[in-house]
Tab-separated table of C-alpha atoms in Angstrom:
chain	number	residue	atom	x	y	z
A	1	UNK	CA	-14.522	-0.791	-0.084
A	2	UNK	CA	-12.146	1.565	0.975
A	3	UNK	CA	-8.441	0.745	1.290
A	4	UNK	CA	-5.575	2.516	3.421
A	5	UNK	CA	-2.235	1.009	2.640
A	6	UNK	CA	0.481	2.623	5.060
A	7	UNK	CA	4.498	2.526	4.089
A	8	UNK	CA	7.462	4.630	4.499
A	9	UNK	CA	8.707	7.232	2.407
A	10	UNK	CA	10.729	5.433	-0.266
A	11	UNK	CA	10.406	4.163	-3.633
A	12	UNK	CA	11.529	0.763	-2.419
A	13	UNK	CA	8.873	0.283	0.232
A	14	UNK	CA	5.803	2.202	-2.558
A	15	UNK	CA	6.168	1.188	-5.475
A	16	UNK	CA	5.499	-2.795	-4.638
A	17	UNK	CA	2.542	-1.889	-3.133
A	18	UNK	CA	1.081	-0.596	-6.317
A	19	UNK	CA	0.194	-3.235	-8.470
A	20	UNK	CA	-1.959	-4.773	-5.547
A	21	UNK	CA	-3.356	-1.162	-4.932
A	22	UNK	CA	-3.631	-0.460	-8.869
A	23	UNK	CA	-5.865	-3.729	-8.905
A	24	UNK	CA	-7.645	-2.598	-6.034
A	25	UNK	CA	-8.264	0.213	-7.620
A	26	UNK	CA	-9.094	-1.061	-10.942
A	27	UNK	CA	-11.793	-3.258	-9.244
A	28	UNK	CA	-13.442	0.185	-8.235
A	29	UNK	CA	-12.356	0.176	-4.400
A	30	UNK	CA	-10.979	3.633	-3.118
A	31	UNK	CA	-7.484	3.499	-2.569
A	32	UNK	CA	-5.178	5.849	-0.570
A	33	UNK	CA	-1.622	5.975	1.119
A	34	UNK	CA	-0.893	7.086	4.055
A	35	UNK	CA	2.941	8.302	4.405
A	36	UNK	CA	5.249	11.351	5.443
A	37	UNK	CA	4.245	14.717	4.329
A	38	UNK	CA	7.127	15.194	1.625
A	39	UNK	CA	6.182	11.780	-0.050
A	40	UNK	CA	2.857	13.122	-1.346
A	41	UNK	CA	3.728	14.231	-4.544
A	42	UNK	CA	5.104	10.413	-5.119
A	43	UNK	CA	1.616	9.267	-4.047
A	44	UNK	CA	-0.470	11.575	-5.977
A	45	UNK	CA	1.845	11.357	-9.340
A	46	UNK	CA	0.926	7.275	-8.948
A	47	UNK	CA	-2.676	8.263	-9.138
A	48	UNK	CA	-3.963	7.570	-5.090
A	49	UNK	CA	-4.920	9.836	-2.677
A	50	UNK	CA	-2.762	11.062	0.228
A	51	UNK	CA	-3.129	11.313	3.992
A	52	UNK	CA	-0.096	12.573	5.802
A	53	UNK	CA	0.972	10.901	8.954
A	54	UNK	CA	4.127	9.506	10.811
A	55	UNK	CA	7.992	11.165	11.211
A	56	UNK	CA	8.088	13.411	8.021
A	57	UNK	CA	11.459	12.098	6.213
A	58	UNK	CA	13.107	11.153	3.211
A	59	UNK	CA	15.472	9.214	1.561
A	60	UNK	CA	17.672	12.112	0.752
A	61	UNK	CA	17.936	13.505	4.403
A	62	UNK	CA	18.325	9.978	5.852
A	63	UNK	CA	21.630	11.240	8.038
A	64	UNK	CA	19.458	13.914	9.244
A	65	UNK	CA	16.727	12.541	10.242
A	66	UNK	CA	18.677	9.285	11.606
A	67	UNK	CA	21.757	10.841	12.687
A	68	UNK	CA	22.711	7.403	14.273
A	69	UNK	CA	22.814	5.517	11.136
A	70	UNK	CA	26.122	7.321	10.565
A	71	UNK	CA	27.386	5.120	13.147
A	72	UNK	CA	26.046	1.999	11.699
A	73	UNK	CA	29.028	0.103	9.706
A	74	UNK	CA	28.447	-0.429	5.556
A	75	UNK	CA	27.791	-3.934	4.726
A	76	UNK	CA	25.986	-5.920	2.211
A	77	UNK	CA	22.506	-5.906	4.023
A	78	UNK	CA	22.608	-2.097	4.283
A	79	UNK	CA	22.233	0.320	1.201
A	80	UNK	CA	24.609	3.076	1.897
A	81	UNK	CA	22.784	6.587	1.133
């Protein structure tokens, strides 16, 4: 079987997908991600195959790529970046 898991760009949202797809994997289904452009390396280092899709961002150009979150106000239910 082949499996496409989909997430955003962050470590937060990958890395609990990959015990399920490691699992997956180990049970000898193809496994792949598919995820912004700049997160393949991420991908690739954990061993799965990449397909690029969605708004190309990252964690570290959040404000750039969100500019409205800047207006958002800190509190405990928000990580501020």
């Amino acid at each position: 079987m082949r499996v496409l898991f989909t997430t955003q760009p962050g470590l937060g949202h990958f890395h609990p997908l990959v015990p399920i797809a490691r699992a997956l994997q180990g049970g000898g289904h193809q496994i792949a991600f598919a995820t912004a452009a700049s997160f393949a390396p991420t991908v690739r280092a954990a061993g799965f195959a990449h397909f690029p899709v969605g708004l190309d961002w990252g964690e570290d150009a959040i404000y750039e790529t969100f500019p409205a979150l800047r207006a958002l106000p800190p509190s405990p239910w928000r990580a501020s970046i």
